[in-house]
XYZ file of C-alpha atoms in Angstrom:
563
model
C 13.718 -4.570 -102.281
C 16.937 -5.549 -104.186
C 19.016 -2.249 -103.231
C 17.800 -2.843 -99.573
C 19.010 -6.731 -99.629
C 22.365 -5.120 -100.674
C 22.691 -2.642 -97.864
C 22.063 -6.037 -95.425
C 25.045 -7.955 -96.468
C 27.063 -5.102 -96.878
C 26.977 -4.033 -93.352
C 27.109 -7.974 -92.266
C 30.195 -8.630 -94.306
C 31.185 -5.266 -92.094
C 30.201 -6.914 -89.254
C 31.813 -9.840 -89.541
C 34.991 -7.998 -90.189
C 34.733 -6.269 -87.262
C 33.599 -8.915 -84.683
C 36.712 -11.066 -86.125
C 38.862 -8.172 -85.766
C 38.035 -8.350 -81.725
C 37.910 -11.780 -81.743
C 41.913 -11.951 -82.585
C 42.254 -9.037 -80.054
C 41.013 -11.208 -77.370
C 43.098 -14.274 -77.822
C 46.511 -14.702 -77.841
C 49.047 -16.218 -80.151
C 49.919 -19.151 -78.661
C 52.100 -20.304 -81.755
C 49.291 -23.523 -82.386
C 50.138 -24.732 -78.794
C 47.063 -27.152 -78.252
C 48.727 -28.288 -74.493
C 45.611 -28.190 -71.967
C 47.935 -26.597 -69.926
C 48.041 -23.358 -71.573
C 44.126 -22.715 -71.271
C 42.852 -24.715 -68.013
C 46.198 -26.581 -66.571
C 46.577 -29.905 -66.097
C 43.402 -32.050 -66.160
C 43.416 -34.910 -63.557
C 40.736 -37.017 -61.646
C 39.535 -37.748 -57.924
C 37.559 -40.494 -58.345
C 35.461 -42.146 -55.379
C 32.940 -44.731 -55.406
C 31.093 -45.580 -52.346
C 28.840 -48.955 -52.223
C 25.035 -49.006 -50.924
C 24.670 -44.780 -50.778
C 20.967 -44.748 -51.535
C 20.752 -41.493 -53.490
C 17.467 -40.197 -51.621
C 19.168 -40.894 -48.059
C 21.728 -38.890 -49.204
C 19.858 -35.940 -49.778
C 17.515 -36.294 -47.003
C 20.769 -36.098 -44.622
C 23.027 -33.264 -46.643
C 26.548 -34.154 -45.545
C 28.022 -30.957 -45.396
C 31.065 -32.252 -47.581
C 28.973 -33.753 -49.944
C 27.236 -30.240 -50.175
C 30.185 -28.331 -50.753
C 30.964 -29.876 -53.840
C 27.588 -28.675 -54.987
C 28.494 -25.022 -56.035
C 30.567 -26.030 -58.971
C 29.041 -29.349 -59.877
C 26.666 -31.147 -62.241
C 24.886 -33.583 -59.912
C 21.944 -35.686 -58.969
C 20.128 -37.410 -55.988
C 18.429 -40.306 -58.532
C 20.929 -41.472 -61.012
C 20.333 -44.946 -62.005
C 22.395 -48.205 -61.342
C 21.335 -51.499 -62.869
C 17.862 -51.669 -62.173
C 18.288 -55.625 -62.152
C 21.437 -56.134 -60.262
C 21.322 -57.095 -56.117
C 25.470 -56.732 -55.594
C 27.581 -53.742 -56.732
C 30.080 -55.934 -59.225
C 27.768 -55.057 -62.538
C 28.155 -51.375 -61.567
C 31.433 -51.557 -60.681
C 32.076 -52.914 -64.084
C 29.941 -50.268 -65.658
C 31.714 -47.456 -63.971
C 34.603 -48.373 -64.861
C 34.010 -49.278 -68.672
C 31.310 -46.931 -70.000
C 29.236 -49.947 -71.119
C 26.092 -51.904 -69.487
C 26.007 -55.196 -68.540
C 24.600 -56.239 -71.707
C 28.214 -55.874 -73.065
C 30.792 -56.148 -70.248
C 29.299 -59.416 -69.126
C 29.569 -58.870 -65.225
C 26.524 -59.980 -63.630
C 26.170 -59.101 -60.137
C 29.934 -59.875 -58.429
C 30.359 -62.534 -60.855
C 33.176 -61.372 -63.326
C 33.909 -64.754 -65.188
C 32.250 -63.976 -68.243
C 33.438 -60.547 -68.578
C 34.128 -58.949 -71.881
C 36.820 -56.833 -70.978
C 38.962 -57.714 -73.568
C 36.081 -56.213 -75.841
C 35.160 -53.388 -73.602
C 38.365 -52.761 -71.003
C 38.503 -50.247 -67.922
C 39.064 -46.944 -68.140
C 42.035 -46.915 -67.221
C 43.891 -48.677 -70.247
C 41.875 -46.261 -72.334
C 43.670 -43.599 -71.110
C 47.523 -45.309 -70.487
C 46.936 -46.125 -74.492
C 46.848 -42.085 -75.123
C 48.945 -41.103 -72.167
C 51.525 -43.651 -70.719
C 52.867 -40.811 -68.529
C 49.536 -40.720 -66.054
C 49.712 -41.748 -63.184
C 46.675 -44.175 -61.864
C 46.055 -45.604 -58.469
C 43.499 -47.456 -56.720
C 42.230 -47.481 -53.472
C 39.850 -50.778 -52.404
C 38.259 -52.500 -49.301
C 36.962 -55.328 -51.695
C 39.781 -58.027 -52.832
C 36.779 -58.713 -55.646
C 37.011 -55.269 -56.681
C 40.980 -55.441 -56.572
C 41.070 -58.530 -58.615
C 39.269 -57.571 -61.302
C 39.022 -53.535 -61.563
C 42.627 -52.456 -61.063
C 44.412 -53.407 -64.317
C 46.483 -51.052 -65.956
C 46.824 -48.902 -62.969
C 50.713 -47.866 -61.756
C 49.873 -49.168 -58.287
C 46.736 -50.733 -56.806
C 46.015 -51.431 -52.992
C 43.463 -53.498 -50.724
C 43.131 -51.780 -47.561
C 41.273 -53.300 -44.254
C 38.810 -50.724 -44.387
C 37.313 -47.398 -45.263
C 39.278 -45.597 -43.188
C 42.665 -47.027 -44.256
C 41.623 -45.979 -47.999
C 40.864 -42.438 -46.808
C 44.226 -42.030 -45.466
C 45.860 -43.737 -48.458
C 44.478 -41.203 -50.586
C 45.480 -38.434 -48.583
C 48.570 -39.943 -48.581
C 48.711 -40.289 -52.321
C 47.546 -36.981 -52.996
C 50.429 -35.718 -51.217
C 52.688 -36.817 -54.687
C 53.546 -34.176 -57.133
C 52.933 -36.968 -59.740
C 49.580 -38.051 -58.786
C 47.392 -37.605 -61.728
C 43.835 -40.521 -61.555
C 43.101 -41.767 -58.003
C 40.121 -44.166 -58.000
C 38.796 -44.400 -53.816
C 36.925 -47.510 -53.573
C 34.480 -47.273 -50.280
C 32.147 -50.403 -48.572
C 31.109 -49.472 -45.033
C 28.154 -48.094 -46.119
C 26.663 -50.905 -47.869
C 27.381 -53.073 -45.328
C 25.675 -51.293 -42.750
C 22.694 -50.711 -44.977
C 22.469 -54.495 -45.287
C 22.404 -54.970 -41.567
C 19.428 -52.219 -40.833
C 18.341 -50.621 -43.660
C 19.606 -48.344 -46.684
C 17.638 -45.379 -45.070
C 18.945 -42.289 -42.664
C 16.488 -42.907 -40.740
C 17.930 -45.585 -39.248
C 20.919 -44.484 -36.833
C 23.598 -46.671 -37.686
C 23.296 -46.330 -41.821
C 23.284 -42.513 -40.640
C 26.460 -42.569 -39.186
C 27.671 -44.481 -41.902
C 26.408 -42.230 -44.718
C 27.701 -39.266 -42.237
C 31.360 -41.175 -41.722
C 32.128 -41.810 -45.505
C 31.498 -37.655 -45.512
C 33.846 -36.611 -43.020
C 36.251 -39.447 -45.072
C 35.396 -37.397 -48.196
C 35.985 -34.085 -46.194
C 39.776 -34.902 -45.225
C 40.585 -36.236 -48.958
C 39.230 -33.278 -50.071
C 41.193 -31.232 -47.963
C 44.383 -33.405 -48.844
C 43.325 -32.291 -52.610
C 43.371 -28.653 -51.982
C 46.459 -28.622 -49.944
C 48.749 -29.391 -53.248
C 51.589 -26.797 -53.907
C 50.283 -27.043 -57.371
C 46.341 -27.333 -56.957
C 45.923 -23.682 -58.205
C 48.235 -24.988 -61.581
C 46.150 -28.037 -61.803
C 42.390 -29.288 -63.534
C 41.148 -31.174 -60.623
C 37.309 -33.533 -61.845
C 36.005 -34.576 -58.613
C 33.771 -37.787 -58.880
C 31.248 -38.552 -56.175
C 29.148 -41.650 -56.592
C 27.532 -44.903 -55.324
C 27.983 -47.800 -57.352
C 24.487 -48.856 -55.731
C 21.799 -47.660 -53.817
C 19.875 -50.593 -51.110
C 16.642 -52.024 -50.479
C 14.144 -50.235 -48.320
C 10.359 -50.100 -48.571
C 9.317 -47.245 -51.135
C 6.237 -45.500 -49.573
C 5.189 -43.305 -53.115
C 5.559 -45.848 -55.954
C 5.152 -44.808 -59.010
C 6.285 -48.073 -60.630
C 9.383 -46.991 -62.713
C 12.791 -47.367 -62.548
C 12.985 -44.528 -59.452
C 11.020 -46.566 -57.396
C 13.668 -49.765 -57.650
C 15.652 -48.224 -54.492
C 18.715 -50.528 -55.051
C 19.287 -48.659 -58.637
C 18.629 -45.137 -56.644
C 22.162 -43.935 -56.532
C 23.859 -40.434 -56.451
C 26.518 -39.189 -58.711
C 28.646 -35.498 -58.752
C 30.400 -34.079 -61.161
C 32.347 -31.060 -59.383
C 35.227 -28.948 -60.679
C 36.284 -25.220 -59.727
C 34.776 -24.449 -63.413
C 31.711 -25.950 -63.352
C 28.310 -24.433 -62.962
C 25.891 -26.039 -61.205
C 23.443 -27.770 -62.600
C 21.081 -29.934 -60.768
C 19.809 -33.186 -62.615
C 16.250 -34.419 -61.083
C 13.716 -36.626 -61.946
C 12.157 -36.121 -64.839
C 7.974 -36.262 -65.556
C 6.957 -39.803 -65.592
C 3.300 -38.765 -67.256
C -0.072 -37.905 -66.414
C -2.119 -40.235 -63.681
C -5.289 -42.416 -64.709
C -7.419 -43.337 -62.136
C -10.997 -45.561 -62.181
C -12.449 -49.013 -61.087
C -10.459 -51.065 -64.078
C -10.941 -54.939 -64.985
C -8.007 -56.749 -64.998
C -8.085 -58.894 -67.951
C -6.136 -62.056 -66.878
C -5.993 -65.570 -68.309
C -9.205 -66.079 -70.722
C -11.210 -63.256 -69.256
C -12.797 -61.135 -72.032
C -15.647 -58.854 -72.891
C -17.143 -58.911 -76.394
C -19.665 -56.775 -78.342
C -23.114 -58.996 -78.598
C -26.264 -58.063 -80.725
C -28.522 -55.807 -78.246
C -32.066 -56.743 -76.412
C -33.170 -55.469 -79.951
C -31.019 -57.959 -82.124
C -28.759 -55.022 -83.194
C -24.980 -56.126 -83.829
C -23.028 -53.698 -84.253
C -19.860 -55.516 -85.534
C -19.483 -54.919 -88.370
C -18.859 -51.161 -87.503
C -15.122 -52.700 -86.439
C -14.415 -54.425 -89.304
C -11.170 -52.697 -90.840
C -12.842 -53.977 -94.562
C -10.104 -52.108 -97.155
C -10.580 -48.104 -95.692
C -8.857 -46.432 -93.517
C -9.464 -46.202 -89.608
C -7.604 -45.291 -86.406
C -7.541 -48.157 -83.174
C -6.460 -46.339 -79.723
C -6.177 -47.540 -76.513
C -4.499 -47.677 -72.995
C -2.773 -50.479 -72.416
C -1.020 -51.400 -68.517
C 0.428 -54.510 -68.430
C 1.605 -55.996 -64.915
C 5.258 -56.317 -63.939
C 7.994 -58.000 -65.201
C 5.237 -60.639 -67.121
C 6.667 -63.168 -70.029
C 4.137 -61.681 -72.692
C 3.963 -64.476 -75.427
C 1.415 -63.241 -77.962
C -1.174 -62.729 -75.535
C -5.062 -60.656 -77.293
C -5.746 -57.701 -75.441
C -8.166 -56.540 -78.206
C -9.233 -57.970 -81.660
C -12.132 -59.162 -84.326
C -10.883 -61.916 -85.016
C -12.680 -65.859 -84.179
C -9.766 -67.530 -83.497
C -5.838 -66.413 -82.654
C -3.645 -69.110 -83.045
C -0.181 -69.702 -84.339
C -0.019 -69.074 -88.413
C -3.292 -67.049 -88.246
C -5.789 -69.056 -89.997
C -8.292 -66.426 -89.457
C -9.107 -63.096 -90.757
C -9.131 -60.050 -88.617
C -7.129 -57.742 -86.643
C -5.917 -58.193 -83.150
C -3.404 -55.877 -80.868
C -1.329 -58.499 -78.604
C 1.502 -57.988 -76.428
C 5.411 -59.632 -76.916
C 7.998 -59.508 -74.196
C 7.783 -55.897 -73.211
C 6.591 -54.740 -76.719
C 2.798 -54.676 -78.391
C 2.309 -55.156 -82.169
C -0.500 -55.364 -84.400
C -1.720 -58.547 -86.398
C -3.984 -58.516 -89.398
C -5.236 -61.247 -92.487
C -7.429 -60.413 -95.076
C -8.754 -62.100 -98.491
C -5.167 -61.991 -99.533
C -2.265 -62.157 -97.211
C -1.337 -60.820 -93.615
C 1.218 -60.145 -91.163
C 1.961 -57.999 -88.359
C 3.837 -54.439 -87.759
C 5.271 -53.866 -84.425
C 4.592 -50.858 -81.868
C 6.802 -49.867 -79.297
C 7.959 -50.757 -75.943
C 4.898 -50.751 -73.184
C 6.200 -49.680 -69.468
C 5.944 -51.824 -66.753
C 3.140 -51.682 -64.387
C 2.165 -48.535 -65.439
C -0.410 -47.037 -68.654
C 1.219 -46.646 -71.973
C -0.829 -45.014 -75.097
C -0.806 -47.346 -78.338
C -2.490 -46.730 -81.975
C -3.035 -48.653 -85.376
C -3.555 -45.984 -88.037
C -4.709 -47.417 -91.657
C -3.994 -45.234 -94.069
C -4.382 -44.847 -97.757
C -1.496 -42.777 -99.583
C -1.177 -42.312 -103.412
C -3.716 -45.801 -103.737
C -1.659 -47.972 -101.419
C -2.620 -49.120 -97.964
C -0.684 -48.920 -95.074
C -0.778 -49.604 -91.421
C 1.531 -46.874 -89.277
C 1.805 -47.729 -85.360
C 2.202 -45.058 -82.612
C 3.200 -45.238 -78.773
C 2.699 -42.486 -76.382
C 2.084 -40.524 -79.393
C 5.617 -41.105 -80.664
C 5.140 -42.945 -84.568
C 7.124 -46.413 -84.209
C 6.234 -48.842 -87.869
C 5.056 -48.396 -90.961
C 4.356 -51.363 -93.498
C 2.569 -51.694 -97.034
C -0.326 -53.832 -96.315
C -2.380 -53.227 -100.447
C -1.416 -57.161 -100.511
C -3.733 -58.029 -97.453
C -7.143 -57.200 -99.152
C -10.045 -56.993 -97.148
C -9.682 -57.696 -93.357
C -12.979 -58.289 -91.942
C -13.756 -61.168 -89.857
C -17.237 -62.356 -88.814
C -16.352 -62.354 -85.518
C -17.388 -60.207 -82.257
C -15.106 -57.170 -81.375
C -13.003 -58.254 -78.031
C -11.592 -57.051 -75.444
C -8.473 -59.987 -73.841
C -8.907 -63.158 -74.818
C -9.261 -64.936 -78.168
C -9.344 -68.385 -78.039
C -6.601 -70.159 -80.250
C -3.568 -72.149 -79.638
C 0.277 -71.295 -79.376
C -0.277 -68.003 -77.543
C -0.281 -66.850 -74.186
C -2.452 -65.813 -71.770
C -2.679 -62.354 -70.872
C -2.633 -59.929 -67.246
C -3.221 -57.106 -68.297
C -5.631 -53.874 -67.793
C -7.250 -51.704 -70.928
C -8.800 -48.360 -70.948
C -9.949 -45.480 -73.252
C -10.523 -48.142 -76.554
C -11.747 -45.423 -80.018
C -11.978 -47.010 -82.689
C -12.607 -43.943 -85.747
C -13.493 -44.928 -89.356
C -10.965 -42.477 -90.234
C -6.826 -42.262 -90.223
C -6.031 -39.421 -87.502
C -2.744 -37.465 -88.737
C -0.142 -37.824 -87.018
C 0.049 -34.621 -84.745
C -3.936 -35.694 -84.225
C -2.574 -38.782 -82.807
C 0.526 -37.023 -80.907
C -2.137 -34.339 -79.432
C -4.807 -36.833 -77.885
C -2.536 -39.767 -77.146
C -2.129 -39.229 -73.701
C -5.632 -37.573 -72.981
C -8.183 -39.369 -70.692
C -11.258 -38.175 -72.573
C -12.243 -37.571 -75.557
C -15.833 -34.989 -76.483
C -17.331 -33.078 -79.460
C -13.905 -30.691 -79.581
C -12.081 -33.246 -80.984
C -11.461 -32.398 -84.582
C -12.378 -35.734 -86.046
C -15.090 -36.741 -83.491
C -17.864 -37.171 -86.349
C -15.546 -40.274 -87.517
C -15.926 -41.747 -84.128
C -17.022 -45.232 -84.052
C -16.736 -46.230 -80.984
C -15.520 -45.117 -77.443
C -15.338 -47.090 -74.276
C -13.364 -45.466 -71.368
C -13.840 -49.120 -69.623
C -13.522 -47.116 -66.015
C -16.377 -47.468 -63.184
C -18.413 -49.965 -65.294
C -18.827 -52.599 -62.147
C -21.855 -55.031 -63.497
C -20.163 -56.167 -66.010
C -20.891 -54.331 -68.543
C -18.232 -52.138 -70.726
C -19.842 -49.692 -71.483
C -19.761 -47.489 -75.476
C -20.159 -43.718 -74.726
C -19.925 -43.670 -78.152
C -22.473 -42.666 -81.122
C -23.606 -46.418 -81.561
C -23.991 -47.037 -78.030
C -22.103 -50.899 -78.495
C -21.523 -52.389 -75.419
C -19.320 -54.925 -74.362
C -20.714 -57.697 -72.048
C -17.956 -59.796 -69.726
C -18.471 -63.590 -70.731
C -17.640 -64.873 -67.287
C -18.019 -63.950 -63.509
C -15.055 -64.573 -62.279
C -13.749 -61.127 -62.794
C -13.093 -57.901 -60.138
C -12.878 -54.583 -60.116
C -9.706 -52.860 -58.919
C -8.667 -49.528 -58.526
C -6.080 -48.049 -60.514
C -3.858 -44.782 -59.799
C -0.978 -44.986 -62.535
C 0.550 -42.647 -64.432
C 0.066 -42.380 -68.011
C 2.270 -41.795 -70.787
C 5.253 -42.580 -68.591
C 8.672 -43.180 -70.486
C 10.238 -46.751 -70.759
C 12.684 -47.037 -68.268
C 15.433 -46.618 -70.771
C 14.302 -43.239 -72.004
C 13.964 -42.238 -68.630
C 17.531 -43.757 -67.657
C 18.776 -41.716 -70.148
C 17.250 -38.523 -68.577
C 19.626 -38.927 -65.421
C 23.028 -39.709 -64.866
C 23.663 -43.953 -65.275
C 26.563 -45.402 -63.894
C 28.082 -46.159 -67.295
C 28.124 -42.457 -67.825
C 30.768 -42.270 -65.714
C 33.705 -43.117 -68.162
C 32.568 -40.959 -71.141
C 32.129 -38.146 -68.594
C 35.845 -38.609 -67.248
C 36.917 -38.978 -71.064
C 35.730 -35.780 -71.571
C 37.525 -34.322 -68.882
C 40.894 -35.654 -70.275
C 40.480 -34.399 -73.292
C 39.979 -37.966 -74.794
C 38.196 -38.019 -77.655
C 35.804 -40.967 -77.602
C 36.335 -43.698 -80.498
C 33.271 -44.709 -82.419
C 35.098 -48.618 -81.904
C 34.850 -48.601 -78.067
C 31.038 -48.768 -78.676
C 30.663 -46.343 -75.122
C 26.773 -46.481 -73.665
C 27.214 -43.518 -71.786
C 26.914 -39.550 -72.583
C 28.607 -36.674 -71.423
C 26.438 -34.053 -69.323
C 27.078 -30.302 -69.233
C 26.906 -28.098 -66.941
C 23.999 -25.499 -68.678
């Protein structure tokens, strides 16, 4: 084998050689000239932003100058404006520093508290690295002019949309014209008046006029004696989108049609690449109780005088806890039970046992045994919509410890030896635990296992976002219990389970309702950052320049390619 290993890297040092050997044919000496003139000319930037452009009416309607930026553009009909946010200033602000809210400080129009200092406009970014650019704005909004036009060599507040189309054109007609930010508001105030949806005729003509604006600034653009010489980023994209009555919700982010915006990238070197929504999970449909306020179900000794409980003790061995968890819009969660063994969950956990509760928009896991307790966090639960959580207890090299798992995705681990044993003599529960200094919870459960066993991690990862569970699974035989809580109307939850342990509601004042969410769905910040968000923007324009982004500005947004 050893002569053969030498023949290899003979004849790759050979080839390596040889491919470098081309690889200086094929460039030139350009005497360490690093000017982006000499490869792609001179980059500059179009940049318009149009107000209350839902992204969907856009591409319902096609504007046919819209479209014909498509062929060389990165693009998309459901990038994401602040999902929060009813006025365009917090975008605006966004756009125009590469940061969220959370750090430029503009909420809705209101700019007083802004952080610009911190986090300023894009535009003294790039005067700090290139004094010799030219910048100008274009704005209908005296708001917008007030507080977004800093640093720019000249900045003007026009009567209307169609004065800034024609000072653009104008403006494109210097030789020196290098950023030109086109600020656009007809739109949005149509859209308030009928509706942020083509079909209504007058937002039509809107969306429709703003296109034929675009059409003649584009035409301005490509009428430059030096156009051919130049680098030309065209930026298409509404600062925010506009209420109108959603007829498929799926209850994320896409469905908030005031965030529903529409962004292109387009230069004469870009390949298209379209950017669409992304899977938002699997659906899960059934009758489901909705567990709200002190409702609860809990495991009872049979007609028999079988109790099962103490199958669900967690005593000192290892087990797995799964479950489906959707919890209702936009709810304050404040440590409310959605399933536990534990007699009482109040504030300092007097009690022994185990009980999954929800926090804010988080769940986490709470446990005391014969020696100490304390909690490990899970992950982030999406709104209004079925997300996948698990409790794995594990034993590794004689230590116990408790690893947490959403969607399938691991979140926590923590050492938990110190706890001892965490039984409780207490029924297994499904919502509430009585106790004080906690809340009260809204929230549906389905698919509860409960395995005297800890499922590995790519167990967990496999079945996490599975409806059903049979004899296939590979560690079925460790199956404790198994309630898929769906279509069980007389309430009775029902254990389809070995040990046949079902839960019994404790009241009457309960319903049934019918649930068709998805499953699995991201948060909405992993699905924001499957789309184009308006604080993208900057880092994408950056890019352009050939402005290398500082680790100091602390940017939020990401550049997108075009592949």
């Amino acid at each position: 084998m050893l002569p053969h290993l030498g023949l290899v890297g003979l004849f790759a040092g050979l080839l390596v050689v040889s491919c470098q050997q081309e690889f200086d044919k094929t460039i030139p000496d350009t005497a360490n000239n690093d000017s982006v003139n000499v490869t792609y000319g001179q980059p500059k930037v179009l940049y318009v932003v149009v107000d209350g452009m839902r992204g969907q009416s856009v591409q319902n309607l096609a504007p046919p100058h819209i479209t014909s930026l498509l062929n060389h553009a990165i693009y998309s009909w459901v990038s994401l404006g602040d999902a929060e946010t009813a006025k365009p200033g917090a975008n605006w602000a966004s756009l125009f520093t590469g940061v969220s809210k959370t750090k430029h400080g503009v909420l809705d129009n209101d700019f007083s508290n802004n952080h610009f200092d911190i986090y300023p406009l894009i535009y003294k970014r790039i005067k700090a690295l290139d004094s010799a650019m030219n910048i100008q704005v274009f704005t209908t909004s005296q708001v917008f002019k007030d507080h977004l036009t800093d640093d720019t060599d000249a900045s003007e507040l026009l009567a209307n949309d169609e004065a800034v189309k024609s000072a653009v054109k104008t403006a494109l007609g210097d030789e020196n014209a290098g950023f030109i930010t086109a600020h656009f508001s007809n739109p949005n105030a149509v859209g308030a008046s009928v509706g942020y949806d083509e079909t209504k005729p007058a937002y039509k003509e809107a969306v429709l006029a703003f296109d034929n604006e675009l059409g003649e600034m584009l035409e301005a653009l490509e009428a430059r004696p030096t156009y051919n010489q130049e680098n030309w980023l065209v930026v298409v994209t509404s600062s925010i989108g506009g209420s109108y009555p959603i007829t498929n919700d799926d209850n994320t982010v896409f469905s908030n049609p005031v965030a529903n915006t529409f962004t292109i990238f387009s230069a004469a070197r870009y390949r298209t690449r379209y950017i669409s929504k992304p899977f938002v999970g699997n659906r899960l449909r059934g009758d489901f109780v909705q567990f709200q306020g002190q409702r609860r179900a809990i495991l009872e000794p049979d007609a028999e005088g079988t109790d099962n409980n103490a199958l669900y003790d967690l005593d000192s061995s290892a087990f797995t806890i799964e479950l489906k968890i959707k919890k209702n819009k936009r709810i304050k969660n404040i440590y409310p039970c959605v399933l536990g063994k534990r007699p009482e969950w109040s504030s300092g956990w007097p009690s022994n046992g185990w009980v999954i509760f929800l926090e804010n928009d988080f769940w986490q896991f709470n446990a005391r045994g014969t020696g100490d307790g304390n909690q490990v966090k899970g992950g982030v639960l999406a709104d209004a919509s079925w997300s996948s959580v698990a409790v794995v207890g594990v034993i590794r090299d004689g230590e116990r410890y408790i690893r947490t798992f959403t969607n399938g995705a691991f979140n926590n681990e923590t050492n938990i030896q110190g706890w001892g044993n965490l039984n409780a003599d207490a029924p297994l529960s499904i919502g509430y635990i009585q106790g004080q200094g906690h809340g009260e919870g809204d929230v549906y459960v389905a698919d509860i296992r409960i395995w005297k066993a800890a499922l590995p991690d790519d167990v967990i990862a496999q079945y996490a976002c599975e409806t059903t569970i049979d004899e296939n699974h590979p560690y079925y035989s460790y199956l404790a219990g198994y309630w898929p809580v769906a279509g069980d109307t007389d309430g009775i939850i029902r254990d389809e389970g070995p040990f046949g342990s079902h839960l019994t509601m404790t009241s009457d004042d309960f319903s049934y309702n019918e649930i068709n969410d998805y499953l699995c769905a991201p948060t909405t910040e992993d699905l924001g950052q499957s789309v184009p968000r308006s604080f993208d923007v900057p880092t994408q324009i950056f890019t352009w320049l050939k402005i290398a982004r500082q680790e100091s500005w602390q940017l939020d947004g990401r550049t997108w390619l075009d592949q």
